[in-house]
Short mmCIF file of C-alpha atoms in Angstrom, two decimals:
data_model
loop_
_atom_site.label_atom_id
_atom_site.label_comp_id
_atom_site.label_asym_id
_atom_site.label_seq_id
_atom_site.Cartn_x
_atom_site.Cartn_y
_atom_site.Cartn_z
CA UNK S 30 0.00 0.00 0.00
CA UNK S 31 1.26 3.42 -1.07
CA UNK S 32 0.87 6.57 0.66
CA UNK S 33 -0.33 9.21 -1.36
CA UNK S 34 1.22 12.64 -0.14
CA UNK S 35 -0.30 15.47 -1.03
CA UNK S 36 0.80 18.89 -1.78
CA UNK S 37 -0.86 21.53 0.27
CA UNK S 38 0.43 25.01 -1.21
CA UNK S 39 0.59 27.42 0.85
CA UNK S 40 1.27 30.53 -0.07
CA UNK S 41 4.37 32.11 0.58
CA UNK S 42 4.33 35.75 -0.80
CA UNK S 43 3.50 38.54 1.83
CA UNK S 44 3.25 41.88 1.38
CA UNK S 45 6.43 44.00 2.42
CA UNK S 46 5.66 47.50 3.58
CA UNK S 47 9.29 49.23 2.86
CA UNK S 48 8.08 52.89 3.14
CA UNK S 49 8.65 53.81 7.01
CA UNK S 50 12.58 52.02 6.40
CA UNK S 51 12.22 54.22 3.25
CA UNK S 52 11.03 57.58 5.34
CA UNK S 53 13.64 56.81 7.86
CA UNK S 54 16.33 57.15 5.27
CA UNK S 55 14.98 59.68 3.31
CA UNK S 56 14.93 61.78 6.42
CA UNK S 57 18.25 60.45 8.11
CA UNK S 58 20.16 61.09 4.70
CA UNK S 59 20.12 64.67 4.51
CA UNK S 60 20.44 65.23 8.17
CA UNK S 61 23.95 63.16 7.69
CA UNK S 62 25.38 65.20 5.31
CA UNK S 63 24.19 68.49 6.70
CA UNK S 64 25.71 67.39 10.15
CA UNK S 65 28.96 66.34 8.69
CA UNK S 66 30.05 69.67 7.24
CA UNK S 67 29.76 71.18 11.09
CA UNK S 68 32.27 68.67 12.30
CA UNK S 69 34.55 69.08 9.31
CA UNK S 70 37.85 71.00 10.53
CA UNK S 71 40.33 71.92 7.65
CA UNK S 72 43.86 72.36 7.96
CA UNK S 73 46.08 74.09 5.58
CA UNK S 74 49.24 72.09 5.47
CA UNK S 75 52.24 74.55 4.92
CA UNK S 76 55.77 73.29 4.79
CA UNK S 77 57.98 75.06 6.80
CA UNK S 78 62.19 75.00 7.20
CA UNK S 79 63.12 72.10 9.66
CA UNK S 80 64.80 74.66 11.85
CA UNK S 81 60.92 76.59 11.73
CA UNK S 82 59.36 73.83 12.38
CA UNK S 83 61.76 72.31 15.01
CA UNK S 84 62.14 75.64 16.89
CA UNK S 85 57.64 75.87 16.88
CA UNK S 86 57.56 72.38 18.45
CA UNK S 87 60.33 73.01 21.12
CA UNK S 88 58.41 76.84 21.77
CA UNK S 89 54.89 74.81 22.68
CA UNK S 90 56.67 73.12 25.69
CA UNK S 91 58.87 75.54 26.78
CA UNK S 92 57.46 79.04 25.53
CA UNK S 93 54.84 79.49 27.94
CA UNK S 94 53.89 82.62 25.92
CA UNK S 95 50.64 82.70 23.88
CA UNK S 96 49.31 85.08 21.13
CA UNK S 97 45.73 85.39 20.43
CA UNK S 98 43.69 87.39 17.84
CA UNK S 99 39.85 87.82 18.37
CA UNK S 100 38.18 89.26 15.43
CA UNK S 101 34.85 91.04 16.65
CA UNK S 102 31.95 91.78 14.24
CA UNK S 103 32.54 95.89 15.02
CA UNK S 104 35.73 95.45 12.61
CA UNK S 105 37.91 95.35 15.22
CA UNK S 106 40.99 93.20 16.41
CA UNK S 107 41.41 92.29 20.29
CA UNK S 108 45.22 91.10 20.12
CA UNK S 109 46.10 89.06 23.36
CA UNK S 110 49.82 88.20 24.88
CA UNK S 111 49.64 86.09 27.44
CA UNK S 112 53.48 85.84 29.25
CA UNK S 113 54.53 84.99 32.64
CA UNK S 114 51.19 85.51 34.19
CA UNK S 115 50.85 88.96 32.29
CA UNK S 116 48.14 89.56 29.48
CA UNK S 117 49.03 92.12 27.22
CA UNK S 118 45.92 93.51 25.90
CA UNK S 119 45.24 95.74 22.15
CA UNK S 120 42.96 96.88 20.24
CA UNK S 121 43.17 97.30 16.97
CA UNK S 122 40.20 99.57 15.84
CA UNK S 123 38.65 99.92 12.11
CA UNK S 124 39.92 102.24 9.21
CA UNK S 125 37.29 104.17 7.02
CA UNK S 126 34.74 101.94 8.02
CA UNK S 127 36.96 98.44 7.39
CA UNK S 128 39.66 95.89 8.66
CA UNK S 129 42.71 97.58 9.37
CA UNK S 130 45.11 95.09 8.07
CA UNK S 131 47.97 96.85 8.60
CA UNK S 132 47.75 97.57 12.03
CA UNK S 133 47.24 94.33 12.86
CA UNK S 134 50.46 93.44 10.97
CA UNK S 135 52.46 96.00 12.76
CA UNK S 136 51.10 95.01 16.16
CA UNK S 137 51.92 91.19 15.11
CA UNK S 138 55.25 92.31 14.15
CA UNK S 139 56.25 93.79 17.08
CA UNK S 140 54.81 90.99 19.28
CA UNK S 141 56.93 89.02 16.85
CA UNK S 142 60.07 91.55 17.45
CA UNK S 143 59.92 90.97 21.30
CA UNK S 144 59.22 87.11 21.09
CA UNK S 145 60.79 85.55 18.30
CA UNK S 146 60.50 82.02 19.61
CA UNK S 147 56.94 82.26 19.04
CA UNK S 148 55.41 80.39 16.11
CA UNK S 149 51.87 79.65 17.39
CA UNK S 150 48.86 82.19 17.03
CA UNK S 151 45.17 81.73 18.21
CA UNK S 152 42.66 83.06 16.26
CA UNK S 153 38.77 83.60 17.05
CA UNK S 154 36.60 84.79 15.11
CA UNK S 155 33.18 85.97 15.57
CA UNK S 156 30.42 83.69 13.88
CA UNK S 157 29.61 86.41 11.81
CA UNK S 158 33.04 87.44 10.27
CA UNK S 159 32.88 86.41 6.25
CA UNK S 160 35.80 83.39 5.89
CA UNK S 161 36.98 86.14 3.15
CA UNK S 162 38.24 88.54 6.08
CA UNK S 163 39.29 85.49 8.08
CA UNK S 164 41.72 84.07 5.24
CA UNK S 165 42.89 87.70 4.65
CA UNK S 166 44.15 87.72 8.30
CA UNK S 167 45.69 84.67 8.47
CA UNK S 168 47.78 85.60 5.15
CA UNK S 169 48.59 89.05 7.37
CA UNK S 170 49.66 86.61 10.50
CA UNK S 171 51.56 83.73 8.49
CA UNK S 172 54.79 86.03 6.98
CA UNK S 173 56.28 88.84 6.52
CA UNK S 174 55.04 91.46 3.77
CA UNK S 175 58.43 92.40 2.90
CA UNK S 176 61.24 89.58 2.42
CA UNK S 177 64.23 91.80 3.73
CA UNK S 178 62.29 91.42 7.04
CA UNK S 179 63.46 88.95 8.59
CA UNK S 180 62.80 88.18 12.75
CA UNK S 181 66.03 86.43 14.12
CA UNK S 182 65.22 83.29 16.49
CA UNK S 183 67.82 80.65 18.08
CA UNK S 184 67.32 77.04 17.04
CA UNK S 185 66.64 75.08 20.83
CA UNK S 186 69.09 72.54 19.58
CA UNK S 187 72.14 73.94 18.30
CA UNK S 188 71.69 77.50 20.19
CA UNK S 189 72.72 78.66 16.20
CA UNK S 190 70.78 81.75 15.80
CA UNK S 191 68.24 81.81 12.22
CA UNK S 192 66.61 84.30 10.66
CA UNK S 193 63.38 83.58 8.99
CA UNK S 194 60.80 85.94 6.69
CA UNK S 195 58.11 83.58 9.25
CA UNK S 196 55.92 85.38 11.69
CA UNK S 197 53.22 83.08 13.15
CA UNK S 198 53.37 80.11 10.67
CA UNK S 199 50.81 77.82 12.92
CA UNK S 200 47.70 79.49 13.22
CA UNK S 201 44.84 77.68 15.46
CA UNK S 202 41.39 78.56 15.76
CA UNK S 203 39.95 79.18 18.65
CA UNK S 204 36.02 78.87 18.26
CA UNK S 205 36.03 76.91 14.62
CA UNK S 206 32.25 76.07 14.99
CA UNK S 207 31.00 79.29 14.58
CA UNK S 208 29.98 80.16 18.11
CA UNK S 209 30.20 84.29 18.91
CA UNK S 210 32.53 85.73 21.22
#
């Protein structure tokens, strides 16, 4: 005696609702990419002479002096020195209504003058300066505007002294999310 088997079908096609998993990423997508270009820090890679760049490191751990720049939506500079538990404190005020560049540059010159192991500057700007105005001051920080100026500094390792057309090569920003001062 056989056995008779029989088929039973049963159906196996269901319906698969994909549009919430497609709202989620419809909605997460965007929100990604917005939040990534917040977070995103640039840095402008510059080389520098080995006896710069040896001479910036060294001046981070033993140069306990710090320069700072604040640029304040008024059009005006707030230059900070910060030595031996002194704060040296400028302003440099607007020209004819805009950015006076070269104040700034002679006050960072002369900050440069009287510390020449310094490489580092801090700046922090206001979230409503244009990046135009901040790029233009970081070109005004970064070197000398004439090349027979040159600030004299002693490499830490040799005691050699160096001359170099370099004022404050390594620039840091303070607030680079945006947030006012």
């Amino acid at each position: 005696m056989r056995r008779r088997f029989t088929v039973k079908h049963m159906p196996h096609e269901f319906d698969l609702d994909l549009a919430p998993l497609l709202a989620v990423m419809v909605k997460l997508v965007p929100v990604l990419l917005v939040s990534s270009a917040f977070v995103q820090l640039a840095v402008i890679e510059t080389e520098l002479p080995q006896v710069v760049k040896a001479a910036a490191a060294q001046a981070q751990t033993l140069n306990p002096v710090s320069v700072s720049v604040h640029m304040n939506a008024n059009k005006t500079f707030e230059v900070d020195t910060n030595h031996d538990q002194k704060n040296d404190h400028d302003v440099v005020v607007m020209k004819d209504n805009t950015w006076d560049y070269n104040a700034l540059y002679n006050k960072l010159v002369s900050i440069k003058k009287t510390y020449p192991q310094v490489f580092k500057l801090d700046l922090s700007p206001n979230g409503k300066i244009p990046y135009q105005e901040i790029v233009h001051v970081m070109d005004v920080a970064r070197a000398s505007k004439n090349i027979q100026e040159q600030f004299e500094f002693t490499d830490p390792k040799t005691n050699k002294k160096y001359t170099t057309p370099l004022l404050f090569p390594e620039i840091t920003f303070i607030n680079s999310l945006g947030s006012n001062i």
